[in-house]
CSV table of C-alpha atoms in Angstrom, one decimal:
chain,number,residue,atom,x,y,z
A,1,MET,CA,-48.7,61.3,20.8
A,2,LEU,CA,-46.1,60.1,19.0
A,3,ASP,CA,-43.0,62.1,18.0
A,4,PHE,CA,-40.4,61.3,15.3
A,5,SER,CA,-38.2,64.3,15.8
A,6,LEU,CA,-34.9,63.7,16.5
A,7,THR,CA,-33.1,65.1,19.5
A,8,ASP,CA,-30.3,68.1,19.4
A,9,GLU,CA,-27.4,65.6,20.0
A,10,GLN,CA,-29.0,62.9,17.9
A,11,GLN,CA,-28.8,66.2,14.5
A,12,MET,CA,-25.9,67.1,15.7
A,13,ILE,CA,-24.3,64.4,15.6
A,14,ARG,CA,-25.9,63.1,12.0
A,15,SER,CA,-25.1,66.7,10.7
A,16,SER,CA,-21.5,66.0,11.8
A,17,VAL,CA,-21.1,62.9,10.3
A,18,ARG,CA,-22.7,63.9,6.8
A,19,ALA,CA,-20.4,67.3,6.1
A,20,PHE,CA,-17.1,64.0,6.7
A,21,ILE,CA,-18.5,61.5,4.8
A,22,ASP,CA,-19.3,65.1,1.8
A,23,LYS,CA,-15.4,65.8,2.3
A,24,GLU,CA,-13.3,62.9,2.7
A,25,ILE,CA,-15.0,60.6,1.3
A,26,ILE,CA,-17.7,61.3,-1.4
A,27,PRO,CA,-14.9,62.3,-2.8
A,28,LEU,CA,-13.3,59.3,-3.7
A,29,GLU,CA,-16.4,57.8,-5.7
A,30,THR,CA,-13.8,59.1,-9.0
A,31,GLN,CA,-10.7,57.0,-7.7
A,32,VAL,CA,-12.0,53.7,-7.0
A,33,LEU,CA,-14.4,54.0,-10.2
A,34,ARG,CA,-11.8,54.4,-11.7
A,35,ASN,CA,-9.4,52.3,-10.2
A,36,GLU,CA,-12.0,49.1,-10.9
A,37,LEU,CA,-11.6,49.6,-14.0
A,38,GLU,CA,-7.6,49.8,-14.2
A,39,GLY,CA,-8.1,45.9,-11.6
A,40,ARG,CA,-6.6,47.7,-8.7
A,41,PRO,CA,-8.2,47.9,-4.9
A,42,ASP,CA,-10.5,50.3,-4.9
A,43,LEU,CA,-8.3,52.6,-1.7
A,44,GLU,CA,-5.0,52.5,-1.8
A,45,PRO,CA,-3.6,50.0,1.3
A,46,GLY,CA,-3.9,51.5,4.5
A,47,GLN,CA,-6.2,54.1,3.1
A,48,LEU,CA,-9.1,53.1,5.0
A,49,ARG,CA,-7.1,53.4,7.7
A,50,ASP,CA,-5.2,56.1,7.0
A,51,LEU,CA,-9.3,57.4,6.7
A,52,GLN,CA,-10.1,55.9,10.4
A,53,LEU,CA,-7.5,58.2,12.4
A,54,LYS,CA,-8.7,61.2,10.3
A,55,ALA,CA,-11.7,60.4,11.6
A,56,LYS,CA,-11.0,58.8,14.6
A,57,SER,CA,-9.2,63.0,15.5
A,58,VAL,CA,-12.8,64.9,15.3
A,59,GLY,CA,-14.0,61.9,17.5
A,60,PHE,CA,-15.9,59.2,15.2
A,61,TRP,CA,-14.7,56.0,16.5
A,62,GLY,CA,-16.4,52.8,18.1
A,63,PHE,CA,-19.7,54.7,18.0
A,64,THR,CA,-21.9,51.6,19.4
A,65,THR,CA,-18.2,50.3,21.7
A,66,PRO,CA,-18.8,50.7,25.5
A,67,LYS,CA,-17.6,53.5,26.9
A,68,GLU,CA,-15.5,51.2,29.1
A,69,HIS,CA,-13.9,50.0,26.6
A,70,GLY,CA,-12.6,53.9,24.2
A,71,GLY,CA,-16.1,54.1,22.4
A,72,ALA,CA,-19.2,56.5,22.4
A,73,GLY,CA,-21.6,53.8,23.9
A,74,LEU,CA,-24.4,55.2,21.4
A,75,GLY,CA,-27.7,53.5,20.9
A,76,ALA,CA,-29.4,51.6,17.8
A,77,ILE,CA,-31.6,54.8,16.9
A,78,MET,CA,-27.6,56.3,16.6
A,79,ASN,CA,-26.4,53.6,15.2
A,80,SER,CA,-28.8,53.0,12.0
A,81,LEU,CA,-28.4,57.5,11.3
A,82,ILE,CA,-24.7,57.2,11.2
A,83,CYS,CA,-25.5,53.7,8.5
A,84,ILE,CA,-27.8,55.3,6.6
A,85,GLU,CA,-25.0,58.7,6.0
A,86,SER,CA,-22.5,55.9,5.3
A,87,GLY,CA,-25.1,54.3,2.6
A,88,ARG,CA,-24.6,57.0,0.9
A,89,THR,CA,-21.3,55.8,-0.8
A,90,PHE,CA,-19.9,53.1,-2.5
A,91,VAL,CA,-16.7,53.7,-1.1
A,92,PRO,CA,-16.0,50.4,1.1
A,93,PHE,CA,-14.8,53.1,3.8
A,94,LYS,CA,-16.3,52.3,7.2
A,95,PHE,CA,-15.6,53.9,11.4
A,96,GLY,CA,-13.1,52.4,13.0
A,97,GLY,CA,-13.3,51.7,16.6
A,98,HIS,CA,-15.9,48.4,16.1
A,99,ALA,CA,-15.6,44.9,17.2
A,100,ASP,CA,-18.5,42.1,16.4
A,101,ASN,CA,-20.5,42.3,19.5
A,102,ILE,CA,-20.1,38.7,21.0
A,103,LEU,CA,-16.5,39.0,21.4
A,104,PHE,CA,-17.8,40.9,24.7
A,105,SER,CA,-18.7,37.7,25.5
A,106,GLY,CA,-14.9,36.2,25.9
A,107,THR,CA,-12.7,36.0,28.9
A,108,GLU,CA,-10.8,38.4,29.9
A,109,SER,CA,-8.0,36.6,28.1
A,110,GLN,CA,-9.8,36.4,24.7
A,111,LYS,CA,-10.8,39.9,25.8
A,112,ARG,CA,-7.2,41.3,25.5
A,113,GLU,CA,-5.7,38.9,22.9
A,114,TYR,CA,-8.7,40.3,20.6
A,115,LEU,CA,-11.7,41.4,21.4
A,116,ILE,CA,-9.3,45.3,23.1
A,117,PRO,CA,-6.8,44.9,19.5
A,118,THR,CA,-9.4,44.3,17.1
A,119,ILE,CA,-11.3,47.7,19.0
A,120,ALA,CA,-8.0,49.1,17.9
A,121,GLY,CA,-7.7,48.2,14.5
A,122,GLU,CA,-4.9,46.3,15.7
A,123,ARG,CA,-6.5,42.7,14.7
A,124,VAL,CA,-9.2,41.3,11.9
A,125,SER,CA,-11.7,39.2,12.8
A,126,CYS,CA,-14.7,37.1,10.5
A,127,PHE,CA,-17.8,36.2,10.9
A,128,ALA,CA,-17.1,32.0,9.3
A,129,VAL,CA,-20.7,30.3,9.3
A,130,THR,CA,-22.4,29.7,5.9
A,131,GLU,CA,-21.0,27.5,3.7
A,132,PRO,CA,-21.5,25.6,0.9
A,133,GLY,CA,-24.8,23.3,1.4
A,134,ALA,CA,-25.9,25.7,4.7
A,135,GLY,CA,-26.3,29.4,3.3
A,136,SER,CA,-29.0,31.4,5.3
A,137,ASP,CA,-29.8,28.1,7.8
A,138,ALA,CA,-26.9,28.4,10.3
A,139,ALA,CA,-28.6,25.2,12.3
A,140,ALA,CA,-27.4,23.2,8.6
A,141,ILE,CA,-23.7,23.5,9.2
A,142,ARG,CA,-21.6,20.4,8.6
A,143,THR,CA,-17.4,22.0,9.8
A,144,ARG,CA,-16.3,19.8,12.2
A,145,ALA,CA,-14.4,20.2,15.7
A,146,VAL,CA,-14.1,16.9,17.7
A,147,ARG,CA,-11.7,16.7,20.2
A,148,ASP,CA,-8.6,15.2,20.8
A,149,GLY,CA,-7.2,15.9,24.5
A,150,ASP,CA,-7.0,19.1,25.5
A,151,ASP,CA,-7.8,20.9,22.0
A,152,TRP,CA,-10.3,20.3,19.3
A,153,ILE,CA,-9.6,19.6,15.1
A,154,ILE,CA,-11.6,21.7,13.0
A,155,ASN,CA,-12.0,19.9,9.8
A,156,GLY,CA,-14.3,21.7,7.2
A,157,GLU,CA,-15.6,24.8,5.0
A,158,LYS,CA,-16.7,28.0,4.9
A,159,THR,CA,-17.8,30.1,2.2
A,160,LEU,CA,-19.3,33.5,0.9
A,161,ILE,CA,-17.1,35.0,4.7
A,162,SER,CA,-16.9,38.8,4.0
A,163,GLY,CA,-12.8,40.0,5.2
A,164,GLY,CA,-12.2,36.3,5.9
A,165,ASN,CA,-8.7,37.8,3.2
A,166,GLU,CA,-8.1,40.6,5.5
A,167,ALA,CA,-9.1,38.7,9.2
A,168,ASP,CA,-6.7,37.5,11.1
A,169,PHE,CA,-8.5,35.5,12.9
A,170,ALA,CA,-12.1,34.0,12.3
A,171,ILE,CA,-15.0,33.0,14.4
A,172,VAL,CA,-15.9,29.2,13.8
A,173,PHE,CA,-18.4,28.2,14.2
A,174,ALA,CA,-18.5,24.4,14.1
A,175,VAL,CA,-20.4,20.9,15.2
A,176,THR,CA,-19.2,19.5,17.9
A,177,ASP,CA,-21.8,17.0,19.6
A,178,PRO,CA,-24.3,15.7,16.0
A,179,ASN,CA,-26.5,14.4,18.1
A,180,LYS,CA,-28.2,17.6,20.2
A,181,GLY,CA,-28.8,19.6,17.0
A,182,ALA,CA,-28.4,23.1,16.5
A,183,SER,CA,-28.5,23.7,20.2
A,184,GLY,CA,-26.0,23.0,22.4
A,185,GLY,CA,-24.7,20.9,19.3
A,186,ILE,CA,-22.8,23.4,17.9
A,187,THR,CA,-19.8,25.8,19.5
A,188,CYS,CA,-18.2,28.8,18.2
A,189,PHE,CA,-14.0,29.2,18.2
A,190,LEU,CA,-10.8,32.4,18.1
A,191,VAL,CA,-9.1,30.8,15.0
A,192,ASP,CA,-6.2,33.1,14.7
A,193,ARG,CA,-4.9,32.5,10.6
A,194,LYS,CA,-1.5,30.6,12.0
A,195,MET,CA,-3.4,28.0,13.6
A,196,GLY,CA,-3.3,26.5,9.6
A,197,TRP,CA,-6.9,27.8,8.4
A,198,ARG,CA,-6.5,29.0,4.0
A,199,SER,CA,-8.2,30.6,1.7
A,200,ARG,CA,-9.1,32.3,-1.1
A,201,PRO,CA,-11.4,35.6,-3.1
A,202,ILE,CA,-14.4,34.9,-4.9
A,203,PRO,CA,-15.2,37.0,-7.1
A,204,THR,CA,-18.3,39.0,-7.0
A,205,MET,CA,-20.1,41.2,-9.2
A,206,VAL,CA,-19.7,43.5,-6.4
A,207,GLY,CA,-16.1,45.2,-7.3
A,208,GLU,CA,-15.6,46.2,-3.4
A,209,TRP,CA,-16.7,43.1,-2.2
A,210,SER,CA,-14.7,40.0,-2.2
A,211,PRO,CA,-15.7,37.2,-0.1
A,212,ALA,CA,-13.8,34.9,0.8
A,213,SER,CA,-13.9,30.6,1.0
A,214,LEU,CA,-12.1,29.7,4.1
A,215,VAL,CA,-10.7,25.9,4.4
A,216,PHE,CA,-9.8,23.9,7.4
A,217,GLU,CA,-7.9,20.6,7.0
A,218,ASP,CA,-7.1,19.4,10.5
A,219,VAL,CA,-6.7,22.7,12.1
A,220,ARG,CA,-6.1,22.6,16.0
A,221,VAL,CA,-7.4,25.2,18.4
A,222,PRO,CA,-7.0,25.4,21.9
A,223,SER,CA,-10.2,24.7,24.1
A,224,CYS,CA,-9.2,28.2,25.7
A,225,ASN,CA,-9.8,29.7,22.3
A,226,ILE,CA,-14.1,27.7,22.8
A,227,LEU,CA,-15.9,31.6,22.8
A,228,GLY,CA,-18.8,31.4,25.4
A,229,GLU,CA,-19.0,27.7,26.1
A,230,GLN,CA,-19.5,24.3,24.8
A,231,GLY,CA,-22.5,24.3,22.8
A,232,TRP,CA,-23.5,28.0,23.3
A,233,GLY,CA,-22.5,28.8,18.9
A,234,PHE,CA,-25.8,28.9,17.6
A,235,ARG,CA,-27.5,31.2,20.0
A,236,LEU,CA,-23.4,33.3,20.3
A,237,ALA,CA,-24.3,32.5,15.8
A,238,MET,CA,-28.6,34.5,16.0
A,239,GLU,CA,-26.9,37.1,19.4
A,240,TRP,CA,-24.4,38.0,16.0
A,241,ILE,CA,-26.5,38.2,13.1
A,242,GLY,CA,-29.3,40.2,14.3
A,243,ALA,CA,-27.6,43.0,16.8
A,244,ALA,CA,-27.8,44.9,14.4
A,245,ARG,CA,-29.6,43.8,11.7
A,246,TYR,CA,-30.6,47.2,11.2
A,247,GLU,CA,-28.1,48.3,9.5
A,248,THR,CA,-28.0,46.8,5.9
A,249,PRO,CA,-31.6,49.1,5.2
A,250,SER,CA,-30.2,51.5,7.0
A,251,ALA,CA,-27.3,51.4,4.5
A,252,ALA,CA,-30.0,50.6,1.5
A,253,VAL,CA,-31.9,54.4,3.0
A,254,GLY,CA,-28.7,55.7,2.6
A,255,ALA,CA,-27.8,54.7,-0.8
A,256,SER,CA,-31.7,55.1,-2.4
A,257,GLU,CA,-31.5,58.4,-1.0
A,258,ARG,CA,-27.9,59.7,-2.9
A,259,LEU,CA,-29.9,58.0,-6.0
A,260,LEU,CA,-33.2,59.8,-6.1
A,261,GLU,CA,-31.2,63.6,-5.6
A,262,ILE,CA,-29.4,62.3,-8.5
A,263,ALA,CA,-31.9,61.5,-10.4
A,264,ILE,CA,-33.8,64.9,-9.4
A,265,GLU,CA,-30.9,66.7,-10.3
A,266,TYR,CA,-30.5,64.8,-13.7
A,267,SER,CA,-33.9,64.9,-14.3
A,268,LYS,CA,-33.9,68.9,-14.0
A,269,ASN,CA,-31.0,69.5,-16.4
A,270,ARG,CA,-32.0,66.4,-19.1
A,271,VAL,CA,-33.5,68.6,-21.9
A,272,SER,CA,-35.8,66.4,-24.8
A,273,MET,CA,-38.4,67.3,-26.5
A,274,GLY,CA,-37.8,70.5,-25.6
A,275,TYR,CA,-38.2,70.2,-22.4
A,276,PRO,CA,-36.5,69.0,-19.2
A,277,ILE,CA,-37.5,65.7,-18.8
A,278,ALA,CA,-38.3,66.8,-14.9
A,279,GLU,CA,-41.3,67.8,-16.5
A,280,TYR,CA,-43.0,64.1,-18.1
A,281,GLN,CA,-45.3,62.7,-16.0
A,282,ALA,CA,-43.4,59.4,-16.5
A,283,ILE,CA,-40.7,60.6,-14.7
A,284,GLN,CA,-42.2,62.4,-12.4
A,285,TRP,CA,-44.0,58.7,-11.3
A,286,GLN,CA,-41.0,57.0,-10.3
A,287,ILE,CA,-39.4,60.0,-8.5
A,288,ALA,CA,-42.3,60.3,-7.3
A,289,ASP,CA,-42.8,55.9,-5.9
A,290,SER,CA,-39.0,56.0,-4.8
A,291,HIS,CA,-39.7,58.8,-2.5
A,292,VAL,CA,-41.9,56.9,-1.0
A,293,GLU,CA,-40.6,54.1,-0.7
A,294,ILE,CA,-37.6,55.1,1.1
A,295,GLU,CA,-40.0,57.1,3.8
A,296,ALA,CA,-41.1,53.8,4.7
A,297,ALA,CA,-37.9,52.2,4.3
A,298,LYS,CA,-36.4,54.7,6.1
A,299,TYR,CA,-39.1,53.5,9.5
A,300,LEU,CA,-39.4,50.8,8.9
A,301,THR,CA,-35.7,50.8,10.1
A,302,LEU,CA,-35.7,53.3,12.5
A,303,LEU,CA,-38.4,51.9,14.2
A,304,ALA,CA,-36.5,48.6,14.2
A,305,ALA,CA,-33.4,50.6,16.1
A,306,TRP,CA,-35.8,52.0,18.5
A,307,ARG,CA,-37.3,48.3,19.7
A,308,ALA,CA,-33.0,47.5,20.2
A,309,GLU,CA,-32.2,50.8,21.8
A,310,SER,CA,-35.6,50.8,24.1
A,311,GLY,CA,-34.8,46.7,25.0
A,312,HIS,CA,-37.6,45.5,23.3
A,313,ASP,CA,-37.5,42.1,20.8
A,314,ALA,CA,-36.1,43.3,17.7
A,315,ARG,CA,-36.4,40.5,15.8
A,316,HIS,CA,-39.3,40.8,14.1
A,317,THR,CA,-39.6,44.5,12.9
A,318,SER,CA,-35.9,43.7,12.0
A,319,SER,CA,-36.9,40.8,9.7
A,320,ILE,CA,-39.8,43.6,7.9
A,321,ALA,CA,-36.4,46.4,8.1
A,322,LYS,CA,-34.2,43.7,6.4
A,323,LEU,CA,-36.7,42.9,3.9
A,324,THR,CA,-38.3,46.7,3.2
A,325,GLY,CA,-35.0,48.8,2.5
A,326,SER,CA,-33.3,45.9,-0.2
A,327,ILE,CA,-35.8,45.4,-2.1
A,328,THR,CA,-36.4,49.5,-2.6
A,329,ALA,CA,-32.8,50.5,-2.7
A,330,ASN,CA,-33.1,48.1,-5.7
A,331,LYS,CA,-36.5,49.2,-7.2
A,332,VAL,CA,-34.8,52.7,-6.3
A,333,VAL,CA,-31.4,52.3,-8.4
A,334,ASP,CA,-32.9,50.6,-11.5
A,335,ARG,CA,-35.7,53.7,-11.4
A,336,VAL,CA,-32.6,55.1,-11.8
A,337,MET,CA,-30.7,54.1,-14.4
A,338,GLN,CA,-33.8,53.8,-16.4
A,339,ILE,CA,-34.2,58.4,-16.3
A,340,HIS,CA,-31.0,58.4,-17.7
A,341,GLY,CA,-30.6,56.3,-20.1
A,342,GLY,CA,-28.1,54.5,-22.3
A,343,VAL,CA,-25.6,57.0,-19.8
A,344,GLY,CA,-27.1,55.3,-16.6
A,345,TYR,CA,-25.8,51.7,-18.5
A,346,THR,CA,-22.2,53.1,-18.7
A,347,LYS,CA,-19.2,53.3,-16.6
A,348,GLU,CA,-19.0,56.8,-17.0
A,349,LEU,CA,-22.1,57.4,-14.4
A,350,PRO,CA,-21.3,55.5,-11.0
A,351,ILE,CA,-25.4,54.4,-11.2
A,352,GLU,CA,-23.6,51.0,-12.6
A,353,ARG,CA,-22.2,50.1,-9.9
A,354,TRP,CA,-24.6,51.4,-7.3
A,355,TYR,CA,-26.5,48.7,-9.1
A,356,ARG,CA,-24.1,46.2,-8.2
A,357,LYS,CA,-23.4,46.7,-4.9
A,358,LEU,CA,-27.0,46.8,-4.4
A,359,ARG,CA,-28.2,44.2,-5.6
A,360,SER,CA,-26.1,41.7,-3.4
A,361,TYR,CA,-28.1,43.9,-0.4
A,362,ARG,CA,-31.1,41.0,-1.5
A,363,ILE,CA,-29.0,37.9,-0.3
A,364,TYR,CA,-26.1,38.5,2.9
A,365,ASP,CA,-27.5,39.2,6.0
A,366,GLY,CA,-30.3,36.8,5.3
A,367,THR,CA,-31.7,36.9,2.0
A,368,ASP,CA,-35.6,38.3,0.9
A,369,GLU,CA,-36.9,34.5,1.1
A,370,ILE,CA,-35.7,33.3,4.8
A,371,GLN,CA,-37.3,37.5,5.6
A,372,LYS,CA,-40.4,36.5,4.6
A,373,ARG,CA,-39.8,32.7,6.3
A,374,THR,CA,-39.2,34.7,10.0
A,375,ILE,CA,-41.9,36.8,9.0
A,376,ALA,CA,-44.7,34.5,8.0
A,377,ARG,CA,-43.6,32.0,11.0
A,378,ASN,CA,-44.0,35.1,13.4
A,379,LEU,CA,-47.2,35.0,12.3
A,380,PHE,CA,-47.9,31.8,12.3
A,381,LYS,CA,-47.1,30.5,15.8
A,382,GLY,CA,-47.7,34.2,17.2
A,383,HIS,CA,-44.3,35.6,18.1
A,384,ALA,CA,-45.0,38.6,16.1
A,385,LYS,CA,-49.3,39.8,16.2
A,386,LEU,CA,-51.3,42.6,13.3
A,387,GLY,CA,-52.4,46.1,14.6
A,388,VAL,CA,-49.5,46.6,17.9
A,389,ILE,CA,-48.9,50.3,18.2
A,390,GLY,CA,-45.3,50.3,20.1
A,391,ALA,CA,-43.7,47.7,21.9
């Protein structure tokens, strides 16, 4: 018998996280909207850190970080539930105490210099694989690293790098042996900003998301800054990308649920031609369709998290969840805007902000098209089979 219930611990953590988001984060939405209109950052300098420390004071720190590194060591299912709750607001807040999963593959020296300070919030990293000519196709990167004695000289450009403007070190993937291709020919480097790379913001339609272009011109990196082994780059990149792909659809589910709540409340109170618009079938169908699609996306996402937590290969299910969650969120926000009519299109309400934010979900962390390609290839090659239930 299938059991979809949450444990008492999961229910308690989820409720506590929701209470924190409702009390400390959602009230900041008005400030974020005002700051955007006035051309200021969404959050004031240090405000995100203060919020993270406030969360830490009540035990919300390093949810998935192993206990030996000061975290809670929670599994993928709980992390997905937390991402759903965090996704209920567009305020750019993330709980602290985390580091890129592949940093745990570093040497003891690298862990002391990069991993531990990142978990503590003392250092900021960025994951630099995407290039102007190599977006979803990580195997097509052209940034080169050439050996020079005990060092490597890196030349190239990365683009649309999240956190690249704030990072003080980058996790950079570069070609070290063009004859070996992606498997064995790409190496991952830990590159401090002080080593010489520079960044510039790339303006986007999403207010708080300003990715960066990173430029490397004869940047010298010591061999001891190779993460893992030479030639392991592509493997590490896929490990980074695949480790928490359920997080994006989780956030999409949270946003969709919040938007649907807003639409339901508005529909019950907005009177048109003498009746609340909630009584009109055109509105009812949009509400019903949204709820059905959100529930489907939610359970696909939790299935992907369950597979990851249970040690099963979660890549195929995660691609399905990422595709479904991203498309669902965009359908829902479009309906919610339509239900609100003209006022939903204005900046007087947060719906248009959500509209811009959620559109990016269909692009980053693997576009809709790359997810469909992955799903189809898995089916054609027999990596995924139809009619399978469970593992």
